[in-house]
Structure formats: C-alpha cells, structure tokens
Coordinates of C-alpha atoms in Angstrom, one line a residue:
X1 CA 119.1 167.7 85.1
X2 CA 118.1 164.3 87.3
X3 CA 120.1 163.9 90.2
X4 CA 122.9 161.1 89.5
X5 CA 121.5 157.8 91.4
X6 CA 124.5 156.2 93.5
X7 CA 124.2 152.4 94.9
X8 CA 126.7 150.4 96.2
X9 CA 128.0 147.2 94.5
X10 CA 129.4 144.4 95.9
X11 CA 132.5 143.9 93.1
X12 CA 132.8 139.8 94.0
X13 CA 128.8 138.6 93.8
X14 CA 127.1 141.9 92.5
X15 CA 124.9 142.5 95.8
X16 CA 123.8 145.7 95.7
X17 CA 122.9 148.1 99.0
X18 CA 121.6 151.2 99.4
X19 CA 124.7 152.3 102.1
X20 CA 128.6 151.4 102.7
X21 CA 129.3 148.3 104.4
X22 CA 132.9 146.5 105.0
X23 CA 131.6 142.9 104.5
X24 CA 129.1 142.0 102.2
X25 CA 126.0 140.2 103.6
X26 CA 125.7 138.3 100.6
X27 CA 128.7 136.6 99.8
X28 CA 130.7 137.2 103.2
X29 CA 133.9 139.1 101.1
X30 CA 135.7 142.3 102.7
X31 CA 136.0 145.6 101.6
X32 CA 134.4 144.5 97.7
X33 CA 131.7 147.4 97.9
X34 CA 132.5 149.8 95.9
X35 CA 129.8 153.1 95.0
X36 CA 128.9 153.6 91.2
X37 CA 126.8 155.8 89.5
X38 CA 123.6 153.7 88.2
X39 CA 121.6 156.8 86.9
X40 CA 121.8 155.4 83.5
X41 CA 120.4 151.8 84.3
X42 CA 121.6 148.9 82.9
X43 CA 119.6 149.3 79.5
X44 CA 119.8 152.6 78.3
X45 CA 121.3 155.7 78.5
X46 CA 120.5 158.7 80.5
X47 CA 118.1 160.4 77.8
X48 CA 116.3 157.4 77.3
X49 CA 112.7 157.4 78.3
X50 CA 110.3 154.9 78.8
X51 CA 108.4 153.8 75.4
X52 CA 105.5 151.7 74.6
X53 CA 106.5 147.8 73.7
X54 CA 106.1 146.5 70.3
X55 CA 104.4 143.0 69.6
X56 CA 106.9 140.4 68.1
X57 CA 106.2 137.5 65.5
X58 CA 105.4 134.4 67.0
X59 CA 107.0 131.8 65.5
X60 CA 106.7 127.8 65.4
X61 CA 109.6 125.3 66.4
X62 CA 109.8 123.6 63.5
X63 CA 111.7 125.2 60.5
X64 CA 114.6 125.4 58.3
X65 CA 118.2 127.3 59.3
X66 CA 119.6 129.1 56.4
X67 CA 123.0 128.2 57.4
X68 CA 125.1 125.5 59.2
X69 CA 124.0 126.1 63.0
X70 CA 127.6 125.0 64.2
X71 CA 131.0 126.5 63.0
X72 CA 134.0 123.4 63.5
X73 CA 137.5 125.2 64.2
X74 CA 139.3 121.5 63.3
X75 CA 140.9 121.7 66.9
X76 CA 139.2 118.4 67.8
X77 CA 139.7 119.0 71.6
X78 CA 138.5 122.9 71.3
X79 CA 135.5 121.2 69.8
X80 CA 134.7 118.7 72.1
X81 CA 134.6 120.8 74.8
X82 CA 132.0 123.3 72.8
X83 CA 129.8 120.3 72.1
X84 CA 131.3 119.6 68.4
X85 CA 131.7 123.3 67.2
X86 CA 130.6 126.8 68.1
X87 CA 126.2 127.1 67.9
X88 CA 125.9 130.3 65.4
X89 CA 124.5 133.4 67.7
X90 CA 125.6 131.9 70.9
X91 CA 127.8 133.6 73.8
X92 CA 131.0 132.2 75.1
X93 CA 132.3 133.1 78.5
X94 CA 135.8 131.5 79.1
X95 CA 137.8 131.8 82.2
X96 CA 141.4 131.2 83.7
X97 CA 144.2 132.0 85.7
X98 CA 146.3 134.9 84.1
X99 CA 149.3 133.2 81.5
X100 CA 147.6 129.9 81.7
X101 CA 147.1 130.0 77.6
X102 CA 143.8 132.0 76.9
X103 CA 144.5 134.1 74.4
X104 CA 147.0 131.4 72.7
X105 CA 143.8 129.1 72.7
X106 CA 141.7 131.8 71.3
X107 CA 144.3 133.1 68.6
X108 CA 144.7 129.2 67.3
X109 CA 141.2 129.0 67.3
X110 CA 140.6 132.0 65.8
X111 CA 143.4 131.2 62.7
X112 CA 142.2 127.6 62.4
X113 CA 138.8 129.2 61.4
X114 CA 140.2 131.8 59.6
X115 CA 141.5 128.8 57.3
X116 CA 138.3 127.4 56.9
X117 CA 136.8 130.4 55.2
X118 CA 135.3 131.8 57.8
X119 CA 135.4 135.5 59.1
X120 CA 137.0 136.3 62.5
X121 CA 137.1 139.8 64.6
X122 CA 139.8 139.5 67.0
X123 CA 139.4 142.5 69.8
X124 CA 142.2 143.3 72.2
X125 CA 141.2 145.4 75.3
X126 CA 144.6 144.7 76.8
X127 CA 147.3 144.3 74.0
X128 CA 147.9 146.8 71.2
X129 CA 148.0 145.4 67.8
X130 CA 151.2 145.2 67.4
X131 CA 151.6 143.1 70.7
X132 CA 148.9 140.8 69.1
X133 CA 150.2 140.4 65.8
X134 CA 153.4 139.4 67.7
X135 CA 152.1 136.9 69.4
X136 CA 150.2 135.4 65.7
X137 CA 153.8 135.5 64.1
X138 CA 155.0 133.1 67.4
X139 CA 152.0 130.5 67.1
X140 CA 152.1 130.9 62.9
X141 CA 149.0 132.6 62.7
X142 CA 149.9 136.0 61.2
X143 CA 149.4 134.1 57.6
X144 CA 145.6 134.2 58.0
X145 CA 143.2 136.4 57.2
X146 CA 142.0 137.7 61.1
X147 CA 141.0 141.4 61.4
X148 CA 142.2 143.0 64.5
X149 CA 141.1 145.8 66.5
X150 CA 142.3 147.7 70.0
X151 CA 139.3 149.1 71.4
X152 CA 137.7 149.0 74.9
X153 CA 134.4 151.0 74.1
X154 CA 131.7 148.7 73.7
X155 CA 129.7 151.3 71.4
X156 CA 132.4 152.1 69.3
X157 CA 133.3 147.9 68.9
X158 CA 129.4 147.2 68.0
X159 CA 129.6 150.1 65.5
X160 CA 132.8 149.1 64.0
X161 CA 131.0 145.8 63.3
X162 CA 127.8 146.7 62.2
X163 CA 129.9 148.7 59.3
X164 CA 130.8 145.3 57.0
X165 CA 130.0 142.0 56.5
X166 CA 128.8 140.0 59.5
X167 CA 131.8 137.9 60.7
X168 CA 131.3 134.5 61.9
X169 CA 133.3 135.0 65.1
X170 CA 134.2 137.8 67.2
X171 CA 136.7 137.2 70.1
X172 CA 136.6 140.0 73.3
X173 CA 140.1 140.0 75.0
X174 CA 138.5 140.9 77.9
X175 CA 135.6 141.6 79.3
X176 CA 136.9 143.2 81.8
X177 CA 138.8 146.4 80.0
X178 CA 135.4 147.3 78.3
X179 CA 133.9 150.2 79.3
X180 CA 130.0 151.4 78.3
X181 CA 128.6 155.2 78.0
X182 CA 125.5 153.5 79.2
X183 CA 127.3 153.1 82.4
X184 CA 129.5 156.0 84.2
X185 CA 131.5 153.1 86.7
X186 CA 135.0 152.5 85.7
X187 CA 136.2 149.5 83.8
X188 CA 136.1 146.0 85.6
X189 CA 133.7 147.4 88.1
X190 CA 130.4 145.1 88.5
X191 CA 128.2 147.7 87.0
X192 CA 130.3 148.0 83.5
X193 CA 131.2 143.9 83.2
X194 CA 126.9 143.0 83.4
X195 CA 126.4 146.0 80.7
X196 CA 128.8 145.2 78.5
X197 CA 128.0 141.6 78.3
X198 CA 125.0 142.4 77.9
X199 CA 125.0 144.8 74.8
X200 CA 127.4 141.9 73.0
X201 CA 124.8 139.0 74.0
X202 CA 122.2 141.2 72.6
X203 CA 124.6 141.6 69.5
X204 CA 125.1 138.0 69.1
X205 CA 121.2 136.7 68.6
X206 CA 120.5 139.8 66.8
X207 CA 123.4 139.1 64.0
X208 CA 124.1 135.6 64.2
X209 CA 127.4 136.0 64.7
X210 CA 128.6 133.7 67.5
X211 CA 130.8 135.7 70.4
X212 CA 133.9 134.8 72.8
X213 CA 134.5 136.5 75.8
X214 CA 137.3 136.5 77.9
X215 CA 136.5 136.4 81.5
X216 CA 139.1 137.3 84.6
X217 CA 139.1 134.9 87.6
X218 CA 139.2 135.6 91.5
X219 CA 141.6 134.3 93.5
X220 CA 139.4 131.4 94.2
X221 CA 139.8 130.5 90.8
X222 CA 135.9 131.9 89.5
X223 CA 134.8 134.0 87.4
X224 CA 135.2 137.7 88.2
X225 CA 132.1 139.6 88.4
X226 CA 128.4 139.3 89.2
X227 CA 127.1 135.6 88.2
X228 CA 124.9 137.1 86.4
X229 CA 126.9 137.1 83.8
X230 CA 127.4 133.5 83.3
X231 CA 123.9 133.4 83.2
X232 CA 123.5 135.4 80.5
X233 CA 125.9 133.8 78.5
X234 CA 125.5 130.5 76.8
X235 CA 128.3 128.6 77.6
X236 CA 131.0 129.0 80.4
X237 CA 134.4 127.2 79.9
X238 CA 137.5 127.4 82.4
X239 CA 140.7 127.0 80.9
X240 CA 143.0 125.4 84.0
X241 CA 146.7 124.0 84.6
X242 CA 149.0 123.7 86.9
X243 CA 152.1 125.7 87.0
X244 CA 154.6 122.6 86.9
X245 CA 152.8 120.7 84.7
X246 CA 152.8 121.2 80.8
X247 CA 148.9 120.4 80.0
X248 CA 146.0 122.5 80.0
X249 CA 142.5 120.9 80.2
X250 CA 139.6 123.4 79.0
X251 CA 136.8 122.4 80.7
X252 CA 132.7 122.9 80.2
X253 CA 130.9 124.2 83.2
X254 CA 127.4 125.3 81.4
X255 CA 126.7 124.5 77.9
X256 CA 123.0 125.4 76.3
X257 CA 123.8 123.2 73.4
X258 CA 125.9 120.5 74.4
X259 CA 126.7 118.5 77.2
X260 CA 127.8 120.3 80.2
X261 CA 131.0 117.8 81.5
X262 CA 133.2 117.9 78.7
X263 CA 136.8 118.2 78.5
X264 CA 139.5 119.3 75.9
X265 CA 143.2 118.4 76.9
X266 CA 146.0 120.2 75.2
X267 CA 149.5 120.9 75.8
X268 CA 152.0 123.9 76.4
X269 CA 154.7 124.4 73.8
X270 CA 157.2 127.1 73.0
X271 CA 155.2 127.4 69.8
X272 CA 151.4 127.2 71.3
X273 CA 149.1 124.9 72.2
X274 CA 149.4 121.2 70.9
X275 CA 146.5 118.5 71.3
X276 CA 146.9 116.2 73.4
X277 CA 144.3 113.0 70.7
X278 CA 145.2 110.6 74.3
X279 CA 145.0 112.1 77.6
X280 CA 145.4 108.7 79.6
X281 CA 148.5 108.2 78.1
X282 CA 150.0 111.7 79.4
X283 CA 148.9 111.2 82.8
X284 CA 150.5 107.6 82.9
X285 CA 153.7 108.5 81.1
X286 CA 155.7 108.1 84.4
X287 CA 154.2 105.3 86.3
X288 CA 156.3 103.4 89.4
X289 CA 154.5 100.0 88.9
X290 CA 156.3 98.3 91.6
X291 CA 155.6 100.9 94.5
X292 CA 152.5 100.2 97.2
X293 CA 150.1 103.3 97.0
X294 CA 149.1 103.6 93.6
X295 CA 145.9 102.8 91.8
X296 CA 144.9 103.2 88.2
X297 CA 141.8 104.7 88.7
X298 CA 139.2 104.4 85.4
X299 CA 137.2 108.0 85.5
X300 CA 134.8 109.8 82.8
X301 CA 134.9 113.3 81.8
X302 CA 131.9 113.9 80.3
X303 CA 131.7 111.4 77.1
X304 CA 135.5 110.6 77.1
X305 CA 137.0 107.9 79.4
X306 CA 140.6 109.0 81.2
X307 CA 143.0 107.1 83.5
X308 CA 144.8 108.3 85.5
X309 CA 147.1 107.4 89.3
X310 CA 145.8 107.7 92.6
X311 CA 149.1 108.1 94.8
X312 CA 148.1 107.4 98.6
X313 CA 151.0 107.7 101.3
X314 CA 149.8 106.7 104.8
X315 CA 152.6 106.7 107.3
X316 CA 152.8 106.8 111.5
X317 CA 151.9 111.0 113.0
X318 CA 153.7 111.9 115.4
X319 CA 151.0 114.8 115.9
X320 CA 147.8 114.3 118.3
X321 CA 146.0 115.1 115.4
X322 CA 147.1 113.5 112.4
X323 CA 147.4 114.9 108.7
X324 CA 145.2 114.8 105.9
X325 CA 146.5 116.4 102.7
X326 CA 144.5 115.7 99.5
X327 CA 145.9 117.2 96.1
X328 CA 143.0 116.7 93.1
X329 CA 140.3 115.0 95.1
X330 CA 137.5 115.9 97.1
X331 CA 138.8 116.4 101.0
X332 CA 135.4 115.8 102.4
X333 CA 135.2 112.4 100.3
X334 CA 138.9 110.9 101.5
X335 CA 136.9 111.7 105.3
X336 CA 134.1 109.4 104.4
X337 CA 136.3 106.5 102.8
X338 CA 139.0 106.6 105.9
X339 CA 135.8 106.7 107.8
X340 CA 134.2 103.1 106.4
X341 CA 137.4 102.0 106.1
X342 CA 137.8 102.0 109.9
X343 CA 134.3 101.2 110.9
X344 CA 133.7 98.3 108.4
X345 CA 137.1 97.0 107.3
X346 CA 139.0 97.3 110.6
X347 CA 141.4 99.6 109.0
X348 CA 142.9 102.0 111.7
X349 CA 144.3 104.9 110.3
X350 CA 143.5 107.3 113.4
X351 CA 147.3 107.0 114.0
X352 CA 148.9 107.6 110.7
X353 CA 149.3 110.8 108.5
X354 CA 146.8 110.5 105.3
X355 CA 148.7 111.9 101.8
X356 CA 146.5 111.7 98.7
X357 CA 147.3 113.2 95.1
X358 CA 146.3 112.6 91.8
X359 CA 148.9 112.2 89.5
X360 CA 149.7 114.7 86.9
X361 CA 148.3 117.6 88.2
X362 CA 144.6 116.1 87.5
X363 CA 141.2 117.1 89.5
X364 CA 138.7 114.3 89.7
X365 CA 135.6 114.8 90.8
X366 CA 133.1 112.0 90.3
X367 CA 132.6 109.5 93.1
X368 CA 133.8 106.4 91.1
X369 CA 137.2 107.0 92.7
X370 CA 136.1 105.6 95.9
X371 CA 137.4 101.9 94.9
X372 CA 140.4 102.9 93.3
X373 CA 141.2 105.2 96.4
X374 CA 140.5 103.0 99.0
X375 CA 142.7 100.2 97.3
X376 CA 145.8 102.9 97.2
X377 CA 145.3 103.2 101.1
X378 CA 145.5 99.7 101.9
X379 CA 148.4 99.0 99.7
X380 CA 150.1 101.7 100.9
X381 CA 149.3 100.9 104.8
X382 CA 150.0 97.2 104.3
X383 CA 153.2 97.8 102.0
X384 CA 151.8 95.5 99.0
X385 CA 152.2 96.9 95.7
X386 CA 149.0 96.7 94.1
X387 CA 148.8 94.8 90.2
X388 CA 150.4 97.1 87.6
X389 CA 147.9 96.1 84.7
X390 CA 144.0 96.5 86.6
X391 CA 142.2 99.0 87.0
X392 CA 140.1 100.3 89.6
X393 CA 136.4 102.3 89.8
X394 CA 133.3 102.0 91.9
X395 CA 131.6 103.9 94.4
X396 CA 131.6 103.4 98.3
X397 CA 128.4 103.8 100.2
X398 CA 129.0 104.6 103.8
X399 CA 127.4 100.6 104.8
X400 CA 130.7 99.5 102.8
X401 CA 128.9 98.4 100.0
X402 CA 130.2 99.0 96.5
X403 CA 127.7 100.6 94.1
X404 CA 127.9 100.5 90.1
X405 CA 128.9 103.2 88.4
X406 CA 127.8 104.8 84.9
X407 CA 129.9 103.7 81.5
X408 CA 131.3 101.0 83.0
X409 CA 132.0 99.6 79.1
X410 CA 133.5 102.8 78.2
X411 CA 136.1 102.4 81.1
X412 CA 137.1 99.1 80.4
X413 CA 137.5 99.6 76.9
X414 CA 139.5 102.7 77.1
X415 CA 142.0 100.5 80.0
X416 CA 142.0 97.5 77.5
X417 CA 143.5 100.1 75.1
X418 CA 146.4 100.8 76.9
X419 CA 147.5 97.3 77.7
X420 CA 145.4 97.0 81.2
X421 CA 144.2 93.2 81.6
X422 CA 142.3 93.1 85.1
X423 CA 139.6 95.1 86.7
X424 CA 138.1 95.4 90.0
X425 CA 134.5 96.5 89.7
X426 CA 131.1 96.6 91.4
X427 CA 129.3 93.6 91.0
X428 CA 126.5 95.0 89.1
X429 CA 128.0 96.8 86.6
X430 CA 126.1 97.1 83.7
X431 CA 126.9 97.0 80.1
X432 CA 130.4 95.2 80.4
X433 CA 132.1 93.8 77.4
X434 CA 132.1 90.0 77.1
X435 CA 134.5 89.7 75.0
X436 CA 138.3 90.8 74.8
X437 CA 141.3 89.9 77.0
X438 CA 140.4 91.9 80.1
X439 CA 139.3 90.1 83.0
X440 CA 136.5 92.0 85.3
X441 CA 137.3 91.1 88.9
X442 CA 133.7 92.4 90.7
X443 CA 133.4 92.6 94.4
X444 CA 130.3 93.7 96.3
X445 CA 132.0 95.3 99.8
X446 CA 134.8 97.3 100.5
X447 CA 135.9 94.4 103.2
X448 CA 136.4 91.6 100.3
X449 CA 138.4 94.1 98.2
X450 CA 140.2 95.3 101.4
X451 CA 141.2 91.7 102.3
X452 CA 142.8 90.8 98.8
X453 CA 144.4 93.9 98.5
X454 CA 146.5 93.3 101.8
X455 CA 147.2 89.6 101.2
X456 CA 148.6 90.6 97.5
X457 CA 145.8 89.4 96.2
X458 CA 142.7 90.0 93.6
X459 CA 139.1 89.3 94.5
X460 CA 137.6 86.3 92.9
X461 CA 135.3 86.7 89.9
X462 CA 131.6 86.7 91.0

C-alpha cells in the first residue's frame, strides 16, 4: 500500500510547502496552512496509474453550432452582466458576502429559464430541499419546473446527471460544501475546492451544459480559495451591497465571452430581487441641490453610463495630522488630486479634515472622477453650491491638466436624460453630440475650473 503523501496548503492563496509554517511566504496570512493528504493528486484517484495519451481530432475554426451558443434568462440586468446570456459549456464562478442575495439571484435566474423551456439542475450543498423549495414558494418560483438535489459529493452529483437528459443549466450552491473521493482533505479546504471545480469544468465542455458555481468570500471581500480557481473558470462575477442600502450591483470581474466591466443593478425586496431598468435615477433619488460639496459625477460601467453624487466635506482639524476618510473612491487617488490642488491651484487643504463618499453606497473606480471630485472640494472649501443641473467628468494629470476621457457622448446623453443641461468637460473630448439642449462647458486645467467654481461660476465654452 503507497505511503499517504502529506503537503501543506496555504487555505487563503493555495501555496503549498513541504513543512508547517505560521505565516505564509506567499501571500503574508497567519495561521492558513493547514496539512492534507495529496496521495491522490488532483486528477485521479489513488488506483489510477499512469497511461499512454490518445491523439485528439484537430479541428478548424470555422464551423456550424448545432444549437444557440447563448442561453437568455429574460433578467436584462443578469444578462448584461454575462455578456447577453449564459455561453453553452462555459463555467460561472460567482462570489459575495453571506445574505447579500446569491442564492435569491440564482433561484430567479434559474425559474426565469425554467419558463423559457429550458432545463435547470439546482444543487444545494448547504440547504435541504425542503429549505430550498421554501425559499422558491417566497420569490414565486416553486411553479416551475426546476429539479432539485441535496448532495455534496461531486461523484455522486456528476453521476446523478449523466443518468437523463443533459440540462441546460446546473447551479452549485457552493463550492465550498463539495467534497471529492479523489481528494481525502475535508470540505472547503484548498485541496477539495481546486478538485471539485475542476471535475465540474471538465463536466461542462464535455456536455455542453453551462455551470454556476457559488463561490465563498474572505473577509477581504475575495474569493475563497486558491486563484486558481477563477482561472479555471470562465467567468467570475461578485454580487456586492451595502448593508443599509437596498441595491445589489452584480458585477463582471473576468468574462471569456463578453466584456469584462459590466454591471447588473438590482434591488432587495421582501419578495426577491427587482431590476433596477435605471440605475442613475436610484442613486440621485435624494439629492440636496442647494448644499456646497456635491458633484454629479458622469461615470461608465462597462457599456452602460451611471450618475451618480460625489459628497466632499472639508472642514478646519484640530489634529496635527489631519483626516482623510474616503467611502467608494480610490484613497490613493483623493492624495494625488488634494495634492495638484495645492501645488497648482493654491488650494490649501494641509489644515482641514478631507471627507469624501459616494453617494448611495456606490464604488467608482475609473479615473474620470477627478473633475467631478475636485469641483466638490472647492465648493465645499469655498461654501458655493455648485449648479444643480451639470455634470462633471475628466481626468487630472498631476501638471493640472485635464485629460479626455472615453464615451464622452454616452455620458452626456445619459445626463441629458435625466434633465441635466450643463457639463464641464475636457477640452478635447471626442465624439460629443452637437445637437440637443445640453451645453458642454470644456476647460483644459484644473486652475480655470477651480477659479469658477469658487467665484459661483462656470467656465466659459472653449
């Protein structure tokens, strides 16, 4: 009988080392090694020996698909962020915090396709069937046709499907309460999460049946396991929210067959997830027009223009070293525009507490907010309420100039939609409507915007 080969597994990044350790030298995390039996390997089993490989059919690009490659759920926003419907044989891995809507997400998703004629497997490592059919009856779901199973061995879920028709969809509630024979580690552990993937990746091309997984997050908010795994996978989407706010934005983080920035906004309701067809208008539903501080900043997540309020309090520290407290922005990007503001504008702020937040909850994170930030720190430092109807997007270079940004049409459009009439731009922005009732206002440094923003004023067009 071969001796059972141990190795130690780093539970946060998947390093592995040939002895204990308390830190990990990879990814810097305490007491996440944990020993696991590997004997097995990660693609067979124990009794498996080596064999000779078979050559495989070589095959050209071109060709015809038998079926539709993409399946639509209906759920425009679910589809946007999959890059217009599920690819036929891919992998899914979505992640979140725990309660933030997951399985509700996956359950509507998996009844709206259910209604389109299409087969759905619905496996629950961590809720009985009863607890799941529960949960359908809540969110009006039990009046489909989805087939449920409670099963955590990966072996016996592949077997259970390989027994009738080839479903469409399956959906693995989580990845993380699967266990393999191929692997003798418990559940969740490193070794088990990479083989179990694996096996239903492998499961996926070979079928054509397209695959959801259900991923647990650290408490940075990640992915749990080796990122090898979200390599493996197709797609990665993180389902996020804040915990006072009603919305849920599913966001795309990798996407093989669609773009790779896209976003889905929904809703929390006693009664499930509702689609939110507008998201500008949800994160502008409670603006104070009249207050200094606040800037209608004109962002893009991925193909779909949002707006949203930058809120910017600066007020007098009493502290040698003042505050700088940034909610939904970058905190390294705030430094750098405090930083030109000071050195070209003549803005001191060395003195005075910094407060930034986006409103609503929301995390920006392209660097077209420069403008629209640096405009709520003036107005907030000088007192002077900024315009209620213009909008605000550019970036900042660190010589104070103001560089054009991508989409600028798309932006503009989307503000002109909801009533906005002014703009304050960089000066060569491209593809800018001519036409309409909204009137570009384009500056080329931070200084001239600066200037009319604490006299009350606009800069000049040109």
């Amino acid at each position: 009988m071969a001796k059972p080969k141990l190795s130690f597994i780093c539970q946060n990044c998947g390093a592995v080392t040939t002895r204990w350790q308390g830190k990990c030298d990879a990814c810097g995390e305490w007491n996440t090694i944990v020993e696991e039996n590997t004997s097995g390997g990660i693609g067979g089993g124990p009794q498996r020996g080596r064999r000779k490989g078979s050559p495989s059919a070589l095959l050209p690009l071109s060709g015809e698909m038998e079926e539709a490659p993409r399946i639509v759920s209906g759920i425009d926003e679910f589809d946007r962020a999959t890059g217009g419907g599920i690819v036929r044989g891919s992998a899914l891995l979505i992640g979140g915090d725990p309660g933030i809507g997951k399985s509700t997400l996956l359950m509507q998703a998996a009844a709206a396709l259910s209604r389109g004629g299409n087969s759905v497997v619905y496996v629950s490592g961590e809720e009985a069937v009863a607890q799941v059919r529960l949960r359908a009856q809540r969110l009006k779901a039990a009046d489909t046709s989805v087939q449920l199973m409670a099963e955590t061995n990966v072996e016996d879920i592949l077997a259970t499907l390989a027994e009738s028709r080839r479903p469409d969809l399956v959906i693995i509630d989580s990845i993380q309460t699967l266990w393999s024979d191929m692997a003798e580690s418990a559940p969740g552990t490193v070794t088990q999460v990479r083989t179990g993937v694996q096996a239903l990746v492998r499961y996926a091309k070979a079928s054509g049946a397209a695959v959801i997984l259900v991923g647990h997050v650290t408490k940075d908010g990640q992915i749990a396991g080796p990122r090898v795994v979200e390599h493996m996978v197709d797609a990665v989407l993180y389902f996020e929210g804040e915990g006072g706010h009603h919305y849920r934005i599913l966001r795309t983080v990798k996407n093989r067959f669609g773009p790779t920035d896209e976003i889905g906004v929904f809703e929390m309701s006693d009664i499930g997830l509702r689609e939110v067809r507008n998201p500008s208008e949800l994160f502008l539903g409670e603006r104070n027009e009249k207050a200094p501080g606040a800037a209608v900043f004109a962002g893009m997540e991925g193909t779909r223009p949002v707006l949203v309020e930058i809120q910017a309090l600066v007020a007098p520290s009493a502290l040698g070293t003042p505050r700088r407290a940034v909610v939904g922005w970058d905190q390294p990007r705030l430094a750098m525009v405090l930083a030109v503001l000071e050195a070209h504008c003549g803005v001191r702020l060395g003195q005075h507490d910094v407060y930034l937040n986006v409103a609503g909850g929301f995390r920006i994170s392209e660097p077209a907010a420069d403008l629209a930030v640096a405009a709520a720190l003036v107005s907030s430092l000088s007192g002077a309420a900024l315009p209620s109807d213009c909008v605000y997007f550019g970036e900042v270079s660190l010589s104070g100039a103001v560089r054009p940004v991508a989409h600028a049409g798309q932006r503009l459009k989307e503000a002109e939609k909801l009533g906005f009439r002014q703009s304050v731009l960089p000066a060569a922005s491209a593809d800018l409507p001519r036409s309409g009732e909204m009137v570009p206002h384009e500056v080329e440094t931070l200084p001239d915007l600066v200037g009319r923003v604490a006299s009350g004023g606009l800069p000049s067009d040109g």
